Short mmCIF file of C-alpha atoms in Angstrom, two decimals:
data_model
loop_
_atom_site.label_atom_id
_atom_site.label_comp_id
_atom_site.label_asym_id
_atom_site.label_seq_id
_atom_site.Cartn_x
_atom_site.Cartn_y
_atom_site.Cartn_z
CA MET A 214 36.98 68.82 51.51
CA SER A 215 37.75 68.81 47.76
CA ALA A 216 35.99 67.09 44.83
CA GLY A 217 39.03 64.87 44.29
CA VAL A 218 38.73 63.45 47.67
CA VAL A 219 35.12 62.73 47.44
CA GLY A 220 35.64 61.19 43.86
CA PHE A 221 38.45 58.76 45.26
CA ALA A 222 36.32 57.93 48.39
CA LEU A 223 33.58 56.69 45.70
CA ILE A 224 36.30 54.80 43.51
CA LEU A 225 37.75 53.39 46.65
CA LEU A 226 34.16 52.12 47.58
CA VAL A 227 33.30 50.31 44.49
CA ALA A 228 36.84 48.75 44.25
CA ILE A 229 36.19 47.33 47.75
CA MET A 230 32.88 46.16 46.04
CA LEU A 231 34.88 44.23 43.57
CA ALA A 232 36.76 42.52 46.19
CA GLY A 233 33.60 41.52 47.98
CA LYS A 234 32.55 40.01 44.77
CA TYR A 235 35.48 38.13 44.38
CA LEU A 236 35.29 36.54 47.73
CA ARG A 237 31.45 35.85 47.01
CA VAL A 238 32.82 33.77 43.98
CA LYS A 239 35.59 31.76 45.29
CA LEU A 240 34.35 31.19 49.01
CA LYS A 241 31.83 28.29 48.99
CA PHE A 242 30.57 29.23 52.40
CA LEU A 243 29.56 32.59 51.45
CA GLN A 244 27.59 31.15 48.22
CA LYS A 245 25.74 28.81 50.61
CA ILE A 246 24.20 31.53 52.67
CA LEU A 247 23.63 33.70 49.48
CA LEU A 248 25.59 36.74 51.17
CA PRO A 249 25.25 39.72 49.15
CA SER A 250 28.61 40.97 47.83
CA SER A 251 27.68 44.52 49.34
CA ILE A 252 27.82 42.69 52.67
CA ILE A 253 30.99 41.01 52.39
CA ALA A 254 32.30 44.61 50.96
CA GLY A 255 31.04 46.38 54.18
CA ILE A 256 32.91 43.94 56.39
CA LEU A 257 35.95 44.07 54.63
CA ALA A 258 35.99 48.06 54.52
CA LEU A 259 34.98 47.97 58.46
CA VAL A 260 38.09 45.43 59.33
CA ALA A 261 40.57 47.54 57.35
CA GLY A 262 39.52 50.79 59.02
CA ASP A 263 39.65 52.39 62.37
CA GLN A 264 37.30 49.92 64.28
CA VAL A 265 39.30 46.84 63.77
CA ILE A 266 43.00 47.16 61.91
CA SER A 267 43.58 50.60 63.80
CA ARG A 268 43.12 49.13 66.96
CA LEU A 269 45.11 46.14 66.44
CA ALA A 270 47.77 48.23 65.14
CA ASP A 271 47.95 50.16 68.41
CA VAL A 272 48.65 46.88 70.38
CA ILE A 273 51.38 45.78 68.02
CA ASN A 274 52.92 49.08 67.66
CA TRP A 275 52.22 49.55 63.89
CA ASP A 276 52.11 53.14 63.65
CA TRP A 277 51.47 53.46 60.10
CA LEU A 278 48.34 51.83 60.63
CA ALA A 279 47.14 53.16 64.04
CA ASP A 280 45.62 56.38 62.76
CA GLY A 281 42.34 55.27 60.67
CA GLY A 282 43.73 51.79 59.39
CA LEU A 283 43.98 51.80 55.77
CA PHE A 284 41.37 54.87 55.12
CA THR A 285 41.62 58.52 55.88
CA GLU A 286 39.22 60.57 58.10
CA ASP A 287 38.11 62.49 54.85
CA ILE A 288 37.24 59.04 53.24
CA TYR A 289 35.18 57.98 56.40
CA THR A 290 33.33 61.60 56.21
CA VAL A 291 32.38 60.97 52.50
CA TRP A 292 31.15 57.29 53.12
CA SER A 293 29.20 58.20 56.37
CA SER A 294 27.25 60.62 54.35
CA LEU A 295 26.34 58.44 51.38
CA PRO A 296 23.45 56.21 53.15
CA GLY A 297 21.48 59.26 53.75
CA LEU A 298 21.82 60.45 50.28
CA LEU A 299 21.50 57.08 48.55
CA ILE A 300 18.32 55.98 50.48
CA SER A 301 16.29 58.45 48.66
CA VAL A 302 17.23 56.86 45.13
CA VAL A 303 16.45 53.52 46.48
CA PHE A 304 12.81 54.61 47.64
CA ALA A 305 12.21 56.89 44.55
CA THR A 306 12.76 54.14 42.12
CA LEU A 307 10.21 51.59 43.90
CA PHE A 308 7.27 52.41 41.64
CA LEU A 309 8.92 54.08 38.82
CA GLY A 310 8.33 52.09 35.35
CA ALA A 311 5.62 49.94 36.55
CA ARG A 312 2.18 50.64 35.97
CA ILE A 313 0.22 50.93 39.07
CA PRO A 314 -2.49 48.74 39.15
CA LYS A 315 -6.14 49.68 40.40
CA PRO A 316 -6.31 49.15 44.18
CA GLY A 317 -9.00 46.36 43.58
CA ARG A 318 -6.94 43.97 41.83
CA VAL A 319 -4.12 44.56 44.14
CA VAL A 320 -6.24 43.82 47.25
CA LYS A 321 -7.95 40.42 45.51
CA LEU A 322 -4.15 39.19 44.15
CA ALA A 323 -2.29 40.12 47.40
CA GLY A 324 -4.81 39.85 50.28
CA PRO A 325 -3.16 36.86 52.05
CA GLN A 326 0.45 38.40 51.44
CA LEU A 327 -0.66 41.69 52.84
CA SER A 328 -2.19 40.24 56.01
CA ILE A 329 1.17 38.45 56.49
CA GLY A 330 3.31 41.38 55.62
CA ILE A 331 1.50 43.86 57.71
CA ALA A 332 1.72 41.11 60.84
CA TYR A 333 5.52 41.07 60.29
CA GLY A 334 5.64 44.90 60.21
CA SER A 335 3.26 45.86 63.19
CA GLY A 336 4.15 42.71 65.37
CA GLN A 337 7.83 43.57 65.20
CA TYR A 338 6.90 47.22 66.86
CA VAL A 339 4.84 45.02 69.39
CA VAL A 340 7.49 42.53 70.49
CA GLY A 341 10.23 45.24 70.20
CA LEU A 342 8.79 48.06 72.28
CA LEU A 343 7.37 45.23 74.98
CA LEU A 344 10.87 43.95 75.18
CA ALA A 345 12.05 47.47 76.00
CA VAL A 346 9.31 48.23 78.39
CA LEU A 347 9.48 44.98 80.31
CA ILE A 348 13.33 44.00 80.01
CA LEU A 349 15.76 46.48 78.40
CA ALA A 350 14.55 50.06 80.33
CA PRO A 351 14.34 48.33 83.55
CA LEU A 352 17.26 46.00 83.71
CA PHE A 353 19.71 47.94 81.46
CA ASP A 354 18.85 51.34 81.58
CA VAL A 355 17.83 51.61 77.81
CA ASP A 356 15.46 54.11 76.36
CA GLU A 357 12.33 52.56 75.78
CA LYS A 358 12.09 54.04 72.17
CA PHE A 359 14.87 51.44 71.18
CA GLY A 360 12.09 48.64 71.09
CA ALA A 361 11.32 50.07 67.45
CA LEU A 362 14.80 48.98 66.29
CA ILE A 363 13.69 45.62 65.28
CA GLU A 364 11.30 46.88 62.88
CA ILE A 365 13.61 49.51 61.64
CA ALA A 366 16.54 47.20 61.08
CA PHE A 367 14.70 43.88 60.41
CA GLU A 368 11.74 45.14 58.21
CA GLY A 369 13.55 47.95 57.09
CA GLY A 370 17.04 46.61 56.47
CA HIS A 371 20.22 48.53 56.20
CA GLY A 372 18.91 51.28 54.00
CA THR A 373 16.03 52.32 56.40
CA ALA A 374 18.53 51.98 59.22
CA ALA A 375 20.96 54.35 57.73
CA GLY A 376 18.17 56.34 56.45
CA MET A 377 16.55 57.15 59.94
CA GLN A 378 20.03 58.82 61.25
CA PRO A 379 18.86 62.31 61.00
CA ALA A 380 15.82 61.40 63.07
CA PHE A 381 18.06 59.48 65.58
CA ASP A 382 20.15 62.53 65.96
CA ASP A 383 17.45 64.54 66.27
CA VAL A 384 15.83 62.87 69.17
CA GLY A 385 18.97 62.31 70.78
CA MET A 386 19.57 58.78 70.10
CA PRO A 387 22.64 58.88 67.82
CA GLU A 388 23.89 55.48 68.85
CA ALA A 389 20.28 53.95 67.44
CA THR A 390 21.95 54.15 63.68
CA ASP A 391 24.97 51.96 64.74
CA LEU A 392 22.68 49.34 66.61
CA ALA A 393 20.24 49.38 63.73
CA LEU A 394 23.00 48.74 61.06
CA ALA A 395 24.28 45.91 63.23
CA MET A 396 20.79 44.39 63.64
CA ALA A 397 20.06 44.72 59.88
CA THR A 398 23.45 42.54 59.18
CA VAL A 399 22.12 40.01 61.86
CA GLY A 400 18.80 39.88 60.55
CA LEU A 401 19.84 39.53 56.69
CA VAL A 402 22.33 36.69 57.39
CA ALA A 403 19.69 35.17 59.83
CA GLY A 404 17.11 35.44 57.24
CA ILE A 405 19.12 33.54 54.65
CA ILE A 406 20.10 30.87 56.79
CA VAL A 407 16.77 30.28 58.35
CA GLY A 408 15.03 30.61 55.25
CA MET A 409 17.25 28.11 53.62
CA GLY A 410 16.86 25.74 56.41
CA PHE A 411 12.99 26.12 56.22
CA LEU A 412 12.70 25.35 52.57
CA ASN A 413 14.90 22.37 53.11
CA TRP A 414 12.59 21.15 56.06
CA ALA A 415 9.40 21.86 53.55
CA VAL A 416 10.78 19.76 50.91
CA ARG A 417 11.41 16.83 53.18
CA LYS A 418 7.88 17.10 54.51
CA GLY A 419 6.51 17.57 51.35
CA LYS A 420 5.01 21.13 51.88
CA THR A 421 6.38 22.55 48.68
CA GLN A 422 4.08 22.71 45.63
CA VAL A 423 6.71 23.36 43.17
CA ILE A 424 10.10 22.13 44.11
CA LYS A 425 10.93 18.64 45.20
CA ASN A 426 14.95 19.20 45.54
CA ILE A 427 16.23 22.12 47.25
CA ASP A 428 19.76 21.70 45.52
CA GLN A 429 18.53 22.94 42.31
CA GLN A 430 20.81 25.92 42.06
CA SER A 431 23.50 25.83 39.63
CA GLU A 432 27.33 26.88 40.37
CA SER A 433 26.72 30.27 38.55
CA GLU A 434 23.55 30.86 40.63
CA LEU A 435 25.66 30.27 43.95
CA GLN A 436 28.37 32.44 42.42
CA GLY A 437 25.87 35.10 41.57
CA LEU A 438 26.69 35.14 37.89
CA TYR A 439 25.28 34.61 34.60
CA THR A 440 26.69 32.04 32.17
CA SER A 441 27.41 33.23 28.54
CA ASP A 442 24.33 31.25 26.99
CA GLU A 443 21.78 33.20 29.69
CA GLN A 444 20.18 35.89 27.60
CA VAL A 445 19.52 38.70 30.52
CA SER A 446 18.43 42.09 29.91
CA ALA A 447 19.79 45.01 32.18
CA GLY A 448 16.91 47.22 30.82
CA LYS A 449 15.00 48.42 27.85
CA GLN A 450 16.10 51.73 25.90
CA THR A 451 13.24 54.06 25.72
CA ALA A 452 15.22 56.92 24.45
CA ARG A 453 17.41 57.25 21.19
CA PRO A 454 21.04 57.49 22.69
CA ASN A 455 21.43 60.33 19.91
CA SER A 456 18.99 62.63 21.75
CA ILE A 457 19.80 61.56 25.63
CA GLU A 458 21.31 58.49 26.99
CA PRO A 459 18.64 56.34 28.36
CA LEU A 460 20.40 56.08 31.67
CA THR A 461 20.65 59.80 32.04
CA LEU A 462 16.86 59.96 31.31
CA HIS A 463 16.14 57.52 33.95
CA MET A 464 18.32 59.01 36.33
CA ALA A 465 16.77 62.47 35.62
CA VAL A 466 13.37 60.92 36.42
CA VAL A 467 14.65 59.83 39.78
CA GLY A 468 15.80 63.19 40.52
CA VAL A 469 12.59 64.71 39.69
CA ALA A 470 11.02 62.16 42.10
CA ILE A 471 13.29 63.13 45.03
CA ILE A 472 12.67 66.98 44.20
CA ILE A 473 9.18 66.25 44.58
CA GLY A 474 9.53 64.41 47.85
CA TRP A 475 11.99 67.33 49.05
CA LEU A 476 8.86 69.61 48.22
CA LEU A 477 6.41 67.62 49.86
CA LEU A 478 8.65 67.68 53.21
CA GLU A 479 9.07 71.35 53.04
CA LEU A 480 5.31 71.75 52.75
CA ILE A 481 4.36 69.49 55.67
CA THR A 482 7.08 70.98 57.78
CA TRP A 483 5.86 74.46 56.85
CA ILE A 484 2.28 73.32 57.77
CA GLU A 485 3.27 72.15 60.93
CA ASN A 486 5.28 74.97 62.09
CA MET A 487 2.15 77.41 61.04
CA LEU A 488 -0.53 75.23 62.84
CA TRP A 489 1.42 73.78 66.11
CA GLY A 490 5.43 73.50 65.57
CA GLN A 491 6.15 77.15 66.80
CA PRO A 492 5.55 79.39 69.83
CA ASP A 493 3.05 81.45 67.84
CA SER A 494 1.49 78.76 65.71
CA VAL A 495 -2.39 78.75 65.35
CA PHE A 496 -2.74 76.00 67.94
CA VAL A 497 -0.15 77.23 70.47
CA SER A 498 -1.31 79.74 72.82
CA GLU A 499 1.38 79.20 75.40
CA GLY A 500 4.99 76.95 75.11
CA ASP A 501 7.39 76.36 72.34
CA GLY A 502 5.08 74.15 70.28
CA THR A 503 5.55 70.65 69.25
CA THR A 504 7.74 69.53 66.36
CA LEU A 505 6.82 66.01 64.74
CA LEU A 506 6.50 66.02 61.16
CA GLY A 507 9.76 67.96 60.97
CA TYR A 508 11.70 64.81 61.94
CA ILE A 509 10.47 63.05 58.75
CA PRO A 510 13.30 61.63 56.77
CA LEU A 511 13.18 62.61 52.97
CA PHE A 512 13.24 58.94 51.74
CA PRO A 513 9.47 57.76 52.30
CA LEU A 514 8.42 61.27 50.55
CA ALA A 515 11.08 60.62 47.65
CA MET A 516 8.80 57.27 47.28
CA ILE A 517 5.63 59.12 47.28
CA GLY A 518 7.31 61.75 44.74
CA GLY A 519 7.90 58.49 42.44
CA VAL A 520 4.47 57.34 42.52
CA ILE A 521 3.46 60.79 41.68
CA VAL A 522 5.54 60.84 38.62
CA GLN A 523 4.39 57.45 37.72
CA LEU A 524 0.82 58.38 38.18
CA PHE A 525 1.58 61.49 35.67
CA LEU A 526 3.17 58.95 33.10
CA ASP A 527 0.14 56.58 33.31
CA LYS A 528 -2.31 59.33 33.17
CA THR A 529 -0.48 61.32 30.18
CA GLY A 530 -0.07 57.84 28.27
CA ARG A 531 3.69 57.85 28.52
CA THR A 532 4.49 54.85 30.79
CA GLU A 533 6.66 53.36 28.19
CA LEU A 534 8.89 56.28 28.69
CA ILE A 535 10.47 54.75 31.85
CA ASP A 536 11.53 51.14 32.24
CA HIS A 537 11.20 49.21 35.38
CA GLU A 538 14.15 47.11 34.91
CA MET A 539 16.37 50.01 34.09
CA MET A 540 15.05 51.35 37.39
CA LYS A 541 15.69 48.56 39.36
CA ARG A 542 19.67 48.60 38.13
CA ILE A 543 19.68 51.90 39.48
CA GLN A 544 18.09 51.03 42.88
CA GLY A 545 20.34 47.94 42.91
CA LEU A 546 23.56 50.28 42.37
CA GLY A 547 22.30 52.77 45.06
CA LEU A 548 21.68 50.01 47.61
CA ASP A 549 24.90 48.18 46.95
CA LEU A 550 26.81 51.33 47.83
CA LEU A 551 24.48 52.40 50.64
CA ILE A 552 24.82 48.91 52.46
CA ALA A 553 28.86 49.03 51.87
CA SER A 554 29.14 52.56 53.04
CA ALA A 555 26.99 52.01 56.06
CA LEU A 556 28.70 48.78 57.20
CA ALA A 557 32.23 50.54 56.77
CA THR A 558 31.29 53.35 59.14
CA ILE A 559 29.57 51.54 61.61
CA SER A 560 30.65 52.07 65.32
CA LEU A 561 31.51 48.78 67.05
CA SER A 562 32.32 50.59 70.37
CA VAL A 563 28.29 51.50 70.47
CA ILE A 564 27.35 48.08 69.98
CA ALA A 565 29.64 46.97 72.66
CA ASP A 566 28.11 49.81 75.17
CA TYR A 567 24.67 48.30 74.33
CA TRP A 568 25.32 44.53 73.73
CA GLN A 569 22.42 43.45 76.03
CA ALA A 570 19.96 45.20 73.86
CA PHE A 571 21.47 44.49 70.86
CA GLU A 572 21.45 40.65 71.61
CA PHE A 573 18.11 40.58 73.14
CA GLN A 574 16.34 42.42 70.11
CA SER A 575 18.09 40.14 67.73
CA VAL A 576 17.18 37.04 69.08
CA VAL A 577 13.32 38.19 70.08
CA GLY A 578 13.00 39.67 66.67
CA ILE A 579 14.43 36.27 64.69
CA LEU A 580 12.18 34.13 66.99
CA PHE A 581 8.99 36.19 66.41
CA ASN A 582 9.60 36.19 62.42
CA VAL A 583 10.24 32.54 62.54
CA ALA A 584 6.82 31.99 64.53
CA ILE A 585 4.98 33.94 61.84
CA LEU A 586 6.33 32.02 59.09
CA TRP A 587 5.82 28.75 61.02
CA PHE A 588 2.68 29.00 62.55
CA PHE A 589 0.50 31.69 61.11
CA THR A 590 1.54 31.77 57.33
CA PRO A 591 -0.14 28.45 56.34
CA ARG A 592 -3.30 29.50 58.30
CA VAL A 593 -3.63 32.63 56.43
CA ILE A 594 -2.21 31.93 52.71
CA PRO A 595 -4.66 29.31 51.17
CA GLU A 596 -2.42 27.84 48.40
CA PHE A 597 1.50 27.71 47.81
CA TRP A 598 1.86 28.79 51.45
CA VAL A 599 5.58 27.87 51.31
CA GLU A 600 6.52 29.40 48.06
CA ARG A 601 4.00 32.44 48.72
CA GLY A 602 5.33 33.06 52.42
CA VAL A 603 9.00 32.62 52.47
CA GLY A 604 9.40 35.70 50.38
CA ASP A 605 7.72 37.90 53.14
CA PHE A 606 9.93 36.19 55.72
CA GLY A 607 13.15 37.16 53.82
CA GLN A 608 11.97 40.57 53.51
CA SER A 609 10.82 40.87 57.20
CA MET A 610 14.38 39.80 58.02
CA GLY A 611 16.78 42.10 55.78
CA VAL A 612 15.67 43.61 52.48
CA THR A 613 13.13 42.91 49.55
CA ALA A 614 16.17 41.33 47.74
CA THR A 615 16.68 38.68 50.53
CA GLY A 616 12.93 37.64 50.16
CA LEU A 617 13.08 37.75 46.58
CA ALA A 618 16.39 35.24 46.73
CA LEU A 619 14.35 32.98 48.88
CA LEU A 620 11.37 33.02 47.00
CA ARG A 621 13.48 32.17 43.56
CA VAL A 622 14.85 29.26 45.33
CA ALA A 623 11.20 28.17 46.64
CA ASP A 624 9.92 28.79 42.96
CA PRO A 625 12.74 29.14 40.19
CA ASP A 626 10.44 28.95 37.09
CA GLU A 627 7.66 30.96 38.68
CA LYS A 628 4.84 27.96 38.49
CA SER A 629 3.11 29.39 41.38
CA PRO A 630 1.51 32.97 41.78
CA ALA A 631 3.92 33.92 44.67
CA LEU A 632 6.11 36.46 42.56
CA GLU A 633 3.03 38.21 41.28
CA ALA A 634 1.19 38.27 44.47
CA PHE A 635 4.63 39.40 46.47
CA GLY A 636 5.03 42.09 43.93
CA TYR A 637 1.45 43.63 44.33
CA LYS A 638 1.69 43.14 48.10
CA GLN A 639 4.81 45.66 47.88
CA LEU A 640 2.54 48.51 46.23
CA ALA A 641 0.40 48.55 49.53
CA PHE A 642 2.92 47.61 51.92
CA GLU A 643 5.92 49.73 51.13
CA PRO A 644 4.38 53.30 51.59
CA PHE A 645 3.77 52.41 55.40
CA PHE A 646 6.28 49.79 56.99
CA GLY A 647 9.73 48.95 56.46
CA GLY A 648 10.83 52.34 55.34
CA GLY A 649 7.51 53.84 54.86
CA LEU A 650 5.57 56.62 56.67
CA ILE A 651 4.97 54.46 59.86
CA THR A 652 8.50 53.66 60.10
CA ALA A 653 9.52 57.32 59.41
CA LEU A 654 6.91 58.71 61.96
CA CYS A 655 7.45 56.05 64.96
CA ILE A 656 10.62 57.77 66.71
CA PRO A 657 9.35 61.10 66.35
CA VAL A 658 5.99 60.66 67.61
CA MET A 659 7.33 58.58 70.52
CA PHE A 660 9.49 61.26 71.07
CA ALA A 661 6.98 64.05 70.86
CA VAL A 662 4.33 62.35 73.09
CA GLY A 663 6.86 61.24 75.60
CA ASN A 664 5.91 57.49 75.49
CA VAL A 665 5.95 54.25 73.44
CA TYR A 666 2.28 53.58 73.86
CA VAL A 667 1.36 55.73 71.42
CA ILE A 668 2.96 52.96 68.98
CA LEU A 669 2.44 50.21 70.75
CA ILE A 670 -1.22 50.23 71.06
CA PRO A 671 -2.13 50.93 67.53
CA MET A 672 0.30 48.55 66.29
CA ALA A 673 -1.17 45.76 68.41
CA ILE A 674 -4.43 46.46 67.24
CA VAL A 675 -3.29 46.43 63.62
CA PHE A 676 -1.42 43.36 64.35
CA ILE A 677 -4.17 41.44 65.68
CA ILE A 678 -6.55 42.77 62.46
CA ALA A 679 -4.12 41.58 60.16
CA LEU A 680 -3.80 38.07 61.37
CA VAL A 681 -7.60 37.86 61.94
CA ALA A 682 -8.57 39.00 58.60
CA GLY A 683 -6.03 36.61 56.87
CA MET A 684 -7.45 33.67 58.79
CA VAL A 685 -10.80 34.39 58.08
CA TYR A 686 -10.02 34.94 54.36
CA LYS A 687 -8.56 31.42 54.44
CA LYS A 688 -11.43 29.97 56.16
CA GLY A 689 -13.72 31.36 53.54
CA VAL A 690 -11.59 29.99 50.85
CA ASP A 691 -11.61 26.55 52.31
CA LYS A 692 -15.19 26.36 53.01
CA GLY A 693 -15.67 27.54 49.07
CA LYS A 694 -17.41 30.66 50.19
CA TRP A 695 -14.97 32.57 47.74
CA ASN A 696 -11.91 31.38 45.64
CA ASP A 697 -7.98 32.69 45.85
CA PRO A 698 -7.87 34.61 42.61
CA ALA A 699 -4.20 33.93 42.29
CA VAL A 700 -4.67 30.41 42.36
CA GLU A 701 -7.83 30.61 40.07
CA GLU A 702 -5.36 32.12 37.57
CA LEU A 703 -2.78 29.58 37.98
CA GLN A 704 -5.36 26.72 37.36
CA GLY A 705 -6.78 28.68 34.31
CA GLU A 706 -3.15 28.47 32.93
CA ASN A 707 -2.67 25.03 33.51
CA ALA A 708 -6.07 23.78 31.94
#
């Protein structure tokens, strides 16, 4: 495949992104559900390709569209390879540019948030695997490991679903990628719709402590645009352009983080091969050995690479060399292209083949997340439970951006500690769930051991501990045994 084909495929993808943005600006119903332009673009490309238009063309004898729709096979080859590459960029930028705080402060500010976040992540494994064991496997002959897709798709989102493709392929579950991507789309849309409905209910019932009217968003906010009088910075220039373009510098740092992640992956794979992964390994006297760590995808280790780079900058006094806002722009670009390309290359035939599992898991995942938000969140978070809880709900249904969008609706002027607590929670949460190490290891571990209980039982224990610890914390706050630091800071500012 020539470089020209690769370049044209990328140009075509961003052109479709522009069409998606145009529809977001023009169509009111897309604005009301806050649907990202990348999702719209991905659906447009899916419809215009070999999954929809090409099949319709066969029916109506439009031969010029029957072979792949509007796109060639080479374009699909390029698009299908993008998610696996871009997910490492997305995860490598998570912690770059932001000084990593001491663990004690993170725990104090984000303890309740962390309890709820872990409950979402671990609980999705519990309900998903139980669903697979009790219903999907015996009734529909579906592999029990498919139960992990709820966490991978809902908590992880499109990026994680696409990034897990190598692991799915290695363990003989290639169709899981398409199912996970479709579920991620359902989760994202449902998260926005249910989240906005929940906020409307909370406002009417007087549960919110910040907003009293849910319809505070302006027309430009609904369209996803800034007005001319809004001053918004895309990032700070930390280097002089006559020496190196600041964006180039930041991209270079992202590249270093990914290289470190790759080296870590090579190291742990080598260690595994030496100890138990090969027939002549140290702990393998007979048999072929067991591969486990070799199935880990690159992206969670790219995130660790980003943490290592940031810790090095902090220790050497060069924290200001990298701007977190600039990193967020790089992350946003990578995520937009990832989502659009992943949805454009999804297989609708796989979803049709597994429609029972797809529907059961989607419904159960949504109901579980709603139960955590409605029932457990007010019993774990002491103050501002709506504002501080809706962000975690949005994240558990799609991506972090969904949670932040709902959080912004609930607290547009940051009058509560919700955003700060959510941000600190991410530092302790992201390395494990929603695309972290647990997400990356779950499928390989179940495959290597040969049953799902190796994940189901530990996740059930973690789920119970997370909720109990959160409720004990809140009871302590209610009885005056200790104070919620985030609320204390807020009260101090208002005094």
